Amino acid sequence: MQAWGRPVGDANGVHADGNVPVPIVLVDTDEGITGVGLGAHAHLDAVFPAIEGEDPRAVTALHDRMVRRTFKAGHAGAVFGAIGALDTALWDIKAQAAGEPLWRLLGGRDRRIPAYASGLDIALTDAELIAVHQEYATRGLRAAKLKGGLDIDRDRRRLELVREVLTEAGHGARPALMLDVNESWTRKQAVRHVGELERALDLVWIEEPVRRWDAEGLAAVGRGIRASVATGENLTGLEQYRPLLAAGAVDVVQAAAVWGSRTSCGSPRWRTPTTCR
C-alpha cells in the first residue's frame, strides 16, 4: 500500500484516503536472488509454468515462452499483465546476477535523465496544488504534468498557478507543462479545449485526449493543436501500438509501469525457484 497522505486521482476517480494498493510479485531463484515486479495481477498461475525451472537470464526467450503458452488467450489485457509482471522480475534477476543496475545492463550511458512532477493531483485545492509543486521545485524539478479534463477553466487556472511556481523556482526560466485528461474527451472537445488552453499556455503535450485505441481520433487531435499528443501507458502489447504509429497518431510514445509490451504486474511471492548459474 502506498500512502500519499492526501487525496489522489484523475478524471476517472479519486482515492479520497490517499491509500493506493501496490501489488508485488517476487520471483525467487535457487541462487538466492529475488526479482521484483509491480502492478495489478491476474493469471500468474497460467503463465508462471512457462519460466519455472528455467535460467532467468534468458529473459527474451522466456518472454516468448510465456506468450506462446497463453497464445489462445490473446496477447493483451490481463494475460499480458501477468507476462509483464514476470518479465520485469526476470530482468531484475538478470541485473542482480550481473552485479550491475538494470539501466546499465540495458545499455544506458548516463545516470541522469530529465524528469517532471506528476502528482495525481485532480482533487487538490489551488493552495494544496501550489504547496505540492513548491515542494517538487525544492527537489530541482522544473516541469510538471497535471491531471485534468473535467473543467477547462479550472485546468487553465491550475496550469497557470504551477507555471508561476516553477518559473519563480527557475529564476524566470520557462517551465515545461503537460496536461493528462485520461481519455475523458471526444475528438472535437480535445481540439477545442486544448486550443483554448494554448491561447494562454505553451503545453509540451496533452496526454490521452481521447480513447487510447482511437488512432484516427488521436491523429485528428494532433493535427488540430500545437502541443504533442502523448499516449500508450494503458496499451497492452506491442501490437496495440502499431495502428497508432502507422496513423501518425502519437508524438510521445509511453509505456507504463503496468501493461505495455514488457511491463509489470503483481502477485504474492512465487517460491518455485528458477535456475541461475
Tab-separated table of N, CA and C in Angstrom, residues 26-171:
chain	number	residue	atom	x	y	z
A	26	LEU	N	7.174	-11.415	-6.457
A	26	LEU	CA	8.568	-11.707	-6.151
A	26	LEU	C	8.900	-13.092	-6.682
A	27	VAL	N	9.900	-13.183	-7.532
A	27	VAL	CA	10.313	-14.462	-8.112
A	27	VAL	C	11.657	-14.857	-7.509
A	28	ASP	N	11.675	-15.979	-6.806
A	28	ASP	CA	12.894	-16.477	-6.161
A	28	ASP	C	13.663	-17.408	-7.088
A	29	THR	N	14.981	-17.398	-6.964
A	29	THR	CA	15.817	-18.346	-7.696
A	29	THR	C	16.524	-19.260	-6.707
A	30	ASP	N	17.066	-20.384	-7.225
A	30	ASP	CA	17.796	-21.305	-6.360
A	30	ASP	C	19.209	-20.809	-6.062
A	31	GLU	N	19.556	-19.620	-6.593
A	31	GLU	CA	20.832	-18.995	-6.263
A	31	GLU	C	20.667	-17.894	-5.228
A	32	GLY	N	19.459	-17.752	-4.679
A	32	GLY	CA	19.216	-16.779	-3.627
A	32	GLY	C	18.922	-15.374	-4.114
A	33	ILE	N	18.697	-15.202	-5.401
A	33	ILE	CA	18.342	-13.899	-5.953
A	33	ILE	C	16.830	-13.828	-6.111
A	34	THR	N	16.247	-12.695	-5.732
A	34	THR	CA	14.813	-12.482	-5.863
A	34	THR	C	14.552	-11.302	-6.781
A	35	GLY	N	13.739	-11.515	-7.821
A	35	GLY	CA	13.360	-10.448	-8.737
A	35	GLY	C	12.008	-9.872	-8.363
A	36	VAL	N	11.846	-8.573	-8.606
A	36	VAL	CA	10.641	-7.862	-8.189
A	36	VAL	C	9.917	-7.279	-9.402
A	37	GLY	N	8.588	-7.443	-9.437
A	37	GLY	CA	7.726	-6.776	-10.402
A	37	GLY	C	6.578	-6.105	-9.675
A	38	LEU	N	6.029	-5.047	-10.250
A	38	LEU	CA	4.967	-4.279	-9.607
A	38	LEU	C	3.748	-4.183	-10.512
A	39	GLY	N	2.565	-4.016	-9.911
A	39	GLY	CA	1.372	-3.721	-10.686
A	39	GLY	C	0.222	-4.661	-10.412
A	40	ALA	N	-0.910	-4.389	-11.062
A	40	ALA	CA	-2.097	-5.225	-10.893
A	40	ALA	C	-1.828	-6.628	-11.406
A	41	HIS	N	-2.443	-7.637	-10.799
A	41	HIS	CA	-2.098	-9.010	-11.149
A	41	HIS	C	-3.309	-9.832	-11.574
A	42	ALA	N	-3.052	-10.788	-12.442
A	42	ALA	CA	-4.059	-11.756	-12.878
A	42	ALA	C	-3.362	-12.821	-13.704
A	43	HIS	N	-3.847	-14.038	-13.619
A	43	HIS	CA	-3.414	-15.142	-14.487
A	43	HIS	C	-1.959	-15.569	-14.296
A	44	LEU	N	-1.365	-15.289	-13.154
A	44	LEU	CA	0.018	-15.720	-12.938
A	44	LEU	C	0.120	-17.241	-12.867
A	45	ASP	N	-0.906	-17.883	-12.344
A	45	ASP	CA	-0.884	-19.353	-12.279
A	45	ASP	C	-0.774	-19.975	-13.670
A	46	ALA	N	-1.381	-19.322	-14.655
A	46	ALA	CA	-1.349	-19.848	-16.005
A	46	ALA	C	-0.029	-19.561	-16.703
A	47	VAL	N	0.627	-18.458	-16.328
A	47	VAL	CA	1.824	-18.011	-17.044
A	47	VAL	C	3.116	-18.563	-16.439
A	48	PHE	N	3.179	-18.671	-15.115
A	48	PHE	CA	4.433	-18.997	-14.440
A	48	PHE	C	5.070	-20.319	-14.899
A	49	PRO	N	4.287	-21.371	-15.205
A	49	PRO	CA	4.929	-22.617	-15.640
A	49	PRO	C	5.837	-22.462	-16.857
A	50	ALA	N	5.644	-21.426	-17.645
A	50	ALA	CA	6.496	-21.218	-18.824
A	50	ALA	C	7.930	-20.880	-18.437
A	51	ILE	N	8.152	-20.366	-17.233
A	51	ILE	CA	9.512	-20.000	-16.820
A	51	ILE	C	10.023	-20.851	-15.659
A	52	GLU	N	9.171	-21.664	-15.077
A	52	GLU	CA	9.567	-22.467	-13.926
A	52	GLU	C	10.711	-23.416	-14.289
A	53	GLY	N	11.781	-23.378	-13.482
A	53	GLY	CA	12.927	-24.248	-13.699
A	53	GLY	C	13.887	-23.779	-14.774
A	54	GLU	N	13.612	-22.639	-15.420
A	54	GLU	CA	14.456	-22.131	-16.491
A	54	GLU	C	15.515	-21.165	-15.952
A	55	ASP	N	16.536	-20.924	-16.763
A	55	ASP	CA	17.562	-19.937	-16.415
A	55	ASP	C	16.964	-18.544	-16.613
A	56	PRO	N	16.813	-17.746	-15.554
A	56	PRO	CA	16.110	-16.463	-15.665
A	56	PRO	C	16.852	-15.428	-16.488
A	57	ARG	N	18.139	-15.671	-16.771
A	57	ARG	CA	18.899	-14.695	-17.547
A	57	ARG	C	18.505	-14.683	-19.011
A	58	ALA	N	17.800	-15.713	-19.484
A	58	ALA	CA	17.336	-15.773	-20.874
A	58	ALA	C	16.003	-15.037	-20.989
A	59	VAL	N	16.010	-13.762	-20.646
A	59	VAL	CA	14.757	-13.037	-20.470
A	59	VAL	C	13.929	-12.990	-21.755
A	60	THR	N	14.552	-12.668	-22.866
A	60	THR	CA	13.800	-12.539	-24.114
A	60	THR	C	13.171	-13.869	-24.521
A	61	ALA	N	13.940	-14.944	-24.419
A	61	ALA	CA	13.412	-16.264	-24.766
A	61	ALA	C	12.268	-16.655	-23.836
A	62	LEU	N	12.392	-16.331	-22.555
A	62	LEU	CA	11.332	-16.678	-21.608
A	62	LEU	C	10.082	-15.840	-21.842
A	63	HIS	N	10.276	-14.589	-22.254
A	63	HIS	CA	9.120	-13.772	-22.614
A	63	HIS	C	8.347	-14.442	-23.749
A	64	ASP	N	9.067	-14.909	-24.751
A	64	ASP	CA	8.416	-15.578	-25.879
A	64	ASP	C	7.724	-16.868	-25.434
A	65	ARG	N	8.328	-17.597	-24.485
A	65	ARG	CA	7.704	-18.815	-23.972
A	65	ARG	C	6.380	-18.491	-23.275
A	66	MET	N	6.350	-17.391	-22.521
A	66	MET	CA	5.121	-17.001	-21.836
A	66	MET	C	4.040	-16.623	-22.842
A	67	VAL	N	4.430	-15.899	-23.889
A	67	VAL	CA	3.460	-15.522	-24.918
A	67	VAL	C	2.905	-16.761	-25.607
A	68	ARG	N	3.785	-17.698	-25.947
A	68	ARG	CA	3.324	-18.911	-26.619
A	68	ARG	C	2.390	-19.728	-25.727
A	69	ARG	N	2.685	-19.762	-24.436
A	69	ARG	CA	1.858	-20.556	-23.524
A	69	ARG	C	0.436	-20.014	-23.440
A	70	THR	N	0.286	-18.720	-23.584
A	70	THR	CA	-1.042	-18.100	-23.464
A	70	THR	C	-1.591	-17.660	-24.824
A	71	PHE	N	-1.061	-18.238	-25.896
A	71	PHE	CA	-1.389	-17.796	-27.243
A	71	PHE	C	-2.890	-17.754	-27.499
A	72	LYS	N	-3.610	-18.779	-27.100
A	72	LYS	CA	-5.035	-18.853	-27.388
A	72	LYS	C	-5.850	-17.849	-26.579
A	73	ALA	N	-5.271	-17.372	-25.483
A	73	ALA	CA	-5.977	-16.386	-24.658
A	73	ALA	C	-5.759	-14.965	-25.160
A	74	GLY	N	-4.889	-14.795	-26.134
A	74	GLY	CA	-4.610	-13.465	-26.661
A	74	GLY	C	-3.388	-12.854	-26.026
A	75	HIS	N	-2.871	-11.814	-26.677
A	75	HIS	CA	-1.630	-11.185	-26.238
A	75	HIS	C	-1.891	-9.833	-25.592
A	76	ALA	N	-3.018	-9.649	-24.982
A	76	ALA	CA	-3.353	-8.338	-24.445
A	76	ALA	C	-4.083	-8.473	-23.113
A	77	GLY	N	-4.434	-7.335	-22.540
A	77	GLY	CA	-5.213	-7.305	-21.320
A	77	GLY	C	-4.524	-7.940	-20.133
A	78	ALA	N	-5.326	-8.602	-19.296
A	78	ALA	CA	-4.815	-9.145	-18.041
A	78	ALA	C	-3.740	-10.200	-18.255
A	79	VAL	N	-3.848	-10.983	-19.337
A	79	VAL	CA	-2.833	-12.001	-19.608
A	79	VAL	C	-1.473	-11.356	-19.839
A	80	PHE	N	-1.462	-10.275	-20.607
A	80	PHE	CA	-0.198	-9.604	-20.856
A	80	PHE	C	0.320	-8.929	-19.588
A	81	GLY	N	-0.596	-8.540	-18.682
A	81	GLY	CA	-0.157	-8.002	-17.412
A	81	GLY	C	0.631	-9.024	-16.611
A	82	ALA	N	0.151	-10.265	-16.607
A	82	ALA	CA	0.862	-11.329	-15.895
A	82	ALA	C	2.216	-11.590	-16.523
A	83	ILE	N	2.271	-11.605	-17.853
A	83	ILE	CA	3.544	-11.785	-18.540
A	83	ILE	C	4.496	-10.649	-18.181
A	84	GLY	N	3.971	-9.427	-18.169
A	84	GLY	CA	4.800	-8.279	-17.821
A	84	GLY	C	5.340	-8.344	-16.414
A	85	ALA	N	4.533	-8.848	-15.476
A	85	ALA	CA	4.983	-8.971	-14.096
A	85	ALA	C	6.215	-9.859	-14.000
A	86	LEU	N	6.121	-11.023	-14.595
A	86	LEU	CA	7.222	-11.973	-14.526
A	86	LEU	C	8.408	-11.517	-15.364
A	87	ASP	N	8.141	-10.891	-16.498
A	87	ASP	CA	9.208	-10.371	-17.350
A	87	ASP	C	10.037	-9.338	-16.603
A	88	THR	N	9.361	-8.428	-15.891
A	88	THR	CA	10.057	-7.407	-15.111
A	88	THR	C	10.913	-8.038	-14.023
A	89	ALA	N	10.345	-9.026	-13.338
A	89	ALA	CA	11.101	-9.703	-12.284
A	89	ALA	C	12.329	-10.415	-12.848
A	90	LEU	N	12.206	-10.997	-14.042
A	90	LEU	CA	13.347	-11.675	-14.668
A	90	LEU	C	14.456	-10.687	-15.009
A	91	TRP	N	14.090	-9.516	-15.521
A	91	TRP	CA	15.110	-8.500	-15.807
A	91	TRP	C	15.817	-8.073	-14.523
A	92	ASP	N	15.054	-7.968	-13.440
A	92	ASP	CA	15.656	-7.617	-12.152
A	92	ASP	C	16.652	-8.686	-11.723
A	93	ILE	N	16.271	-9.950	-11.877
A	93	ILE	CA	17.177	-11.056	-11.535
A	93	ILE	C	18.435	-11.004	-12.392
A	94	LYS	N	18.264	-10.764	-13.684
A	94	LYS	CA	19.416	-10.744	-14.590
A	94	LYS	C	20.393	-9.638	-14.213
A	95	ALA	N	19.880	-8.475	-13.861
A	95	ALA	CA	20.755	-7.368	-13.470
A	95	ALA	C	21.487	-7.684	-12.168
A	96	GLN	N	20.775	-8.256	-11.213
A	96	GLN	CA	21.427	-8.617	-9.950
A	96	GLN	C	22.503	-9.675	-10.167
A	97	ALA	N	22.217	-10.661	-11.017
A	97	ALA	CA	23.193	-11.711	-11.297
A	97	ALA	C	24.440	-11.144	-11.962
A	98	ALA	N	24.253	-10.093	-12.776
A	98	ALA	CA	25.383	-9.463	-13.461
A	98	ALA	C	26.120	-8.482	-12.557
A	99	GLY	N	25.554	-8.165	-11.407
A	99	GLY	CA	26.194	-7.254	-10.468
A	99	GLY	C	26.189	-5.810	-10.911
A	100	GLU	N	25.171	-5.398	-11.684
A	100	GLU	CA	25.099	-4.012	-12.105
A	100	GLU	C	23.650	-3.569	-12.207
A	101	PRO	N	23.380	-2.256	-12.167
A	101	PRO	CA	21.997	-1.782	-12.258
A	101	PRO	C	21.406	-2.077	-13.628
A	102	LEU	N	20.091	-2.201	-13.670
A	102	LEU	CA	19.424	-2.599	-14.903
A	102	LEU	C	19.643	-1.584	-16.014
A	103	TRP	N	19.657	-0.285	-15.686
A	103	TRP	CA	19.825	0.713	-16.740
A	103	TRP	C	21.151	0.527	-17.468
A	104	ARG	N	22.177	0.081	-16.738
A	104	ARG	CA	23.470	-0.138	-17.384
A	104	ARG	C	23.464	-1.453	-18.174
A	105	LEU	N	22.824	-2.473	-17.608
A	105	LEU	CA	22.725	-3.755	-18.310
A	105	LEU	C	22.030	-3.590	-19.657
A	106	LEU	N	21.050	-2.689	-19.718
A	106	LEU	CA	20.301	-2.461	-20.946
A	106	LEU	C	20.990	-1.498	-21.901
A	107	GLY	N	22.192	-1.057	-21.536
A	107	GLY	CA	22.965	-0.222	-22.454
A	107	GLY	C	22.921	1.256	-22.167
A	108	GLY	N	22.365	1.650	-21.015
A	108	GLY	CA	22.313	3.065	-20.673
A	108	GLY	C	23.695	3.655	-20.447
A	109	ARG	N	23.840	4.936	-20.763
A	109	ARG	CA	25.136	5.601	-20.647
A	109	ARG	C	25.172	6.596	-19.491
A	110	ASP	N	24.057	7.256	-19.240
A	110	ASP	CA	24.031	8.363	-18.296
A	110	ASP	C	23.145	8.017	-17.103
A	111	ARG	N	23.600	8.338	-15.917
A	111	ARG	CA	22.816	8.083	-14.704
A	111	ARG	C	21.669	9.074	-14.549
A	112	ARG	N	21.708	10.183	-15.275
A	112	ARG	CA	20.712	11.230	-15.099
A	112	ARG	C	19.830	11.364	-16.338
A	113	ILE	N	18.544	11.552	-16.113
A	113	ILE	CA	17.603	11.795	-17.201
A	113	ILE	C	16.674	12.944	-16.780
A	114	PRO	N	16.103	13.677	-17.743
A	114	PRO	CA	15.137	14.730	-17.393
A	114	PRO	C	13.916	14.123	-16.701
A	115	ALA	N	13.344	14.858	-15.774
A	115	ALA	CA	12.178	14.353	-15.034
A	115	ALA	C	11.134	15.456	-14.901
A	116	TYR	N	9.879	15.041	-14.730
A	116	TYR	CA	8.819	16.015	-14.458
A	116	TYR	C	7.989	15.514	-13.282
A	117	ALA	N	7.331	16.434	-12.606
A	117	ALA	CA	6.480	16.094	-11.470
A	117	ALA	C	5.086	15.725	-11.965
A	118	SER	N	4.532	14.658	-11.403
A	118	SER	CA	3.167	14.246	-11.722
A	118	SER	C	2.564	13.655	-10.464
A	119	GLY	N	1.608	14.376	-9.863
A	119	GLY	CA	1.174	14.013	-8.522
A	119	GLY	C	-0.248	13.514	-8.376
A	120	LEU	N	-0.918	13.048	-9.462
A	120	LEU	CA	-2.306	12.563	-9.340
A	120	LEU	C	-3.127	13.578	-8.544
A	121	ASP	N	-3.129	14.820	-9.031
A	121	ASP	CA	-3.499	15.973	-8.210
A	121	ASP	C	-4.875	16.555	-8.464
A	122	ILE	N	-5.762	15.859	-9.165
A	122	ILE	CA	-7.009	16.484	-9.578
A	122	ILE	C	-7.899	16.893	-8.406
A	123	ALA	N	-7.753	16.250	-7.257
A	123	ALA	CA	-8.610	16.555	-6.108
A	123	ALA	C	-8.052	17.651	-5.211
A	124	LEU	N	-6.879	18.166	-5.500
A	124	LEU	CA	-6.261	19.172	-4.636
A	124	LEU	C	-6.867	20.551	-4.855
A	125	THR	N	-6.967	21.323	-3.781
A	125	THR	CA	-7.336	22.730	-3.902
A	125	THR	C	-6.175	23.493	-4.536
A	126	ASP	N	-6.433	24.717	-4.935
A	126	ASP	CA	-5.366	25.525	-5.526
A	126	ASP	C	-4.206	25.685	-4.557
A	127	ALA	N	-4.509	25.947	-3.293
A	127	ALA	CA	-3.451	26.134	-2.285
A	127	ALA	C	-2.652	24.854	-2.107
A	128	GLU	N	-3.346	23.720	-2.075
A	128	GLU	CA	-2.646	22.433	-1.940
A	128	GLU	C	-1.782	22.147	-3.158
A	129	LEU	N	-2.291	22.475	-4.336
A	129	LEU	CA	-1.531	22.263	-5.569
A	129	LEU	C	-0.254	23.090	-5.566
A	130	ILE	N	-0.360	24.343	-5.165
A	130	ILE	CA	0.815	25.211	-5.093
A	130	ILE	C	1.836	24.651	-4.114
A	131	ALA	N	1.369	24.218	-2.951
A	131	ALA	CA	2.283	23.691	-1.933
A	131	ALA	C	3.004	22.444	-2.425
A	132	VAL	N	2.277	21.556	-3.106
A	132	VAL	CA	2.887	20.333	-3.624
A	132	VAL	C	3.986	20.663	-4.623
A	133	HIS	N	3.720	21.596	-5.527
A	133	HIS	CA	4.709	21.894	-6.565
A	133	HIS	C	5.845	22.773	-6.037
A	134	GLN	N	5.598	23.502	-4.999
A	134	GLN	CA	6.715	24.180	-4.342
A	134	GLN	C	7.682	23.163	-3.747
A	135	GLU	N	7.135	22.086	-3.193
A	135	GLU	CA	7.979	21.011	-2.675
A	135	GLU	C	8.738	20.332	-3.810
A	136	TYR	N	8.049	20.053	-4.916
A	136	TYR	CA	8.730	19.457	-6.072
A	136	TYR	C	9.863	20.370	-6.553
A	137	ALA	N	9.599	21.668	-6.549
A	137	ALA	CA	10.598	22.622	-7.042
A	137	ALA	C	11.849	22.617	-6.176
A	138	THR	N	11.679	22.407	-4.869
A	138	THR	CA	12.861	22.362	-3.990
A	138	THR	C	13.744	21.165	-4.313
A	139	ARG	N	13.184	20.167	-5.007
A	139	ARG	CA	13.946	18.980	-5.396
A	139	ARG	C	14.541	19.101	-6.793
A	140	GLY	N	14.417	20.299	-7.362
A	140	GLY	CA	15.046	20.563	-8.650
A	140	GLY	C	14.171	20.357	-9.861
A	141	LEU	N	12.903	19.998	-9.674
A	141	LEU	CA	12.023	19.756	-10.815
A	141	LEU	C	11.542	21.074	-11.414
A	142	ARG	N	11.615	21.158	-12.738
A	142	ARG	CA	11.205	22.374	-13.448
A	142	ARG	C	10.200	22.042	-14.551
A	143	ALA	N	9.530	20.922	-14.413
A	143	ALA	CA	8.496	20.509	-15.361
A	143	ALA	C	7.403	19.800	-14.579
A	144	ALA	N	6.160	19.900	-15.059
A	144	ALA	CA	5.050	19.310	-14.315
A	144	ALA	C	3.943	18.866	-15.261
A	145	LYS	N	3.323	17.750	-14.888
A	145	LYS	CA	2.138	17.264	-15.596
A	145	LYS	C	0.983	17.236	-14.613
A	146	LEU	N	-0.090	17.943	-14.941
A	146	LEU	CA	-1.258	17.997	-14.084
A	146	LEU	C	-2.352	17.089	-14.623
A	147	LYS	N	-3.208	16.655	-13.708
A	147	LYS	CA	-4.397	15.892	-14.082
A	147	LYS	C	-5.564	16.849	-14.292
A	148	GLY	N	-6.344	16.597	-15.333
A	148	GLY	CA	-7.481	17.461	-15.604
A	148	GLY	C	-8.479	16.790	-16.513
A	149	GLY	N	-9.234	17.628	-17.241
A	149	GLY	CA	-10.186	17.120	-18.208
A	149	GLY	C	-11.640	17.303	-17.853
A	150	LEU	N	-11.936	17.677	-16.607
A	150	LEU	CA	-13.324	17.807	-16.186
A	150	LEU	C	-13.845	19.233	-16.256
A	151	ASP	N	-12.936	20.208	-16.184
A	151	ASP	CA	-13.318	21.624	-16.170
A	151	ASP	C	-12.183	22.409	-16.802
A	152	ILE	N	-12.383	22.882	-18.030
A	152	ILE	CA	-11.293	23.507	-18.764
A	152	ILE	C	-10.827	24.802	-18.110
A	153	ASP	N	-11.746	25.570	-17.513
A	153	ASP	CA	-11.340	26.811	-16.836
A	153	ASP	C	-10.467	26.492	-15.617
A	154	ARG	N	-10.843	25.453	-14.892
A	154	ARG	CA	-10.032	25.035	-13.744
A	154	ARG	C	-8.669	24.521	-14.205
A	155	ASP	N	-8.658	23.770	-15.293
A	155	ASP	CA	-7.380	23.272	-15.811
A	155	ASP	C	-6.445	24.427	-16.151
A	156	ARG	N	-6.994	25.457	-16.803
A	156	ARG	CA	-6.166	26.600	-17.178
A	156	ARG	C	-5.612	27.300	-15.924
A	157	ARG	N	-6.463	27.524	-14.966
A	157	ARG	CA	-6.028	28.215	-13.749
A	157	ARG	C	-4.944	27.429	-13.032
A	158	ARG	N	-5.122	26.142	-12.925
A	158	ARG	CA	-4.156	25.312	-12.203
A	158	ARG	C	-2.822	25.250	-12.944
A	159	LEU	N	-2.863	25.147	-14.259
A	159	LEU	CA	-1.619	25.160	-15.031
A	159	LEU	C	-0.892	26.489	-14.863
A	160	GLU	N	-1.636	27.580	-14.834
A	160	GLU	CA	-1.021	28.893	-14.662
A	160	GLU	C	-0.402	29.031	-13.267
A	161	LEU	N	-1.060	28.484	-12.259
A	161	LEU	CA	-0.511	28.532	-10.904
A	161	LEU	C	0.804	27.761	-10.821
A	162	VAL	N	0.837	26.577	-11.409
A	162	VAL	CA	2.054	25.769	-11.379
A	162	VAL	C	3.147	26.436	-12.211
A	163	ARG	N	2.756	27.046	-13.321
A	163	ARG	CA	3.746	27.778	-14.123
A	163	ARG	C	4.419	28.868	-13.295
A	164	GLU	N	3.639	29.589	-12.495
A	164	GLU	CA	4.205	30.645	-11.650
A	164	GLU	C	5.189	30.079	-10.635
A	165	VAL	N	4.814	28.972	-10.008
A	165	VAL	CA	5.687	28.351	-9.006
A	165	VAL	C	7.015	27.927	-9.629
A	166	LEU	N	6.947	27.249	-10.762
A	166	LEU	CA	8.164	26.713	-11.373
A	166	LEU	C	8.990	27.804	-12.047
A	167	THR	N	8.338	28.844	-12.556
A	167	THR	CA	9.078	29.962	-13.136
A	167	THR	C	9.885	30.679	-12.065
A	168	GLU	N	9.266	30.892	-10.919
A	168	GLU	CA	9.981	31.531	-9.810
A	168	GLU	C	11.149	30.663	-9.345
A	169	ALA	N	10.910	29.366	-9.229
A	169	ALA	CA	11.977	28.459	-8.784
A	169	ALA	C	13.115	28.408	-9.793
A	170	GLY	N	12.784	28.585	-11.072
A	170	GLY	CA	13.800	28.535	-12.125
A	170	GLY	C	14.368	29.880	-12.474
A	171	HIS	N	14.092	30.908	-11.616
A	171	HIS	CA	14.625	32.259	-11.809
A	171	HIS	C	14.265	32.811	-13.184
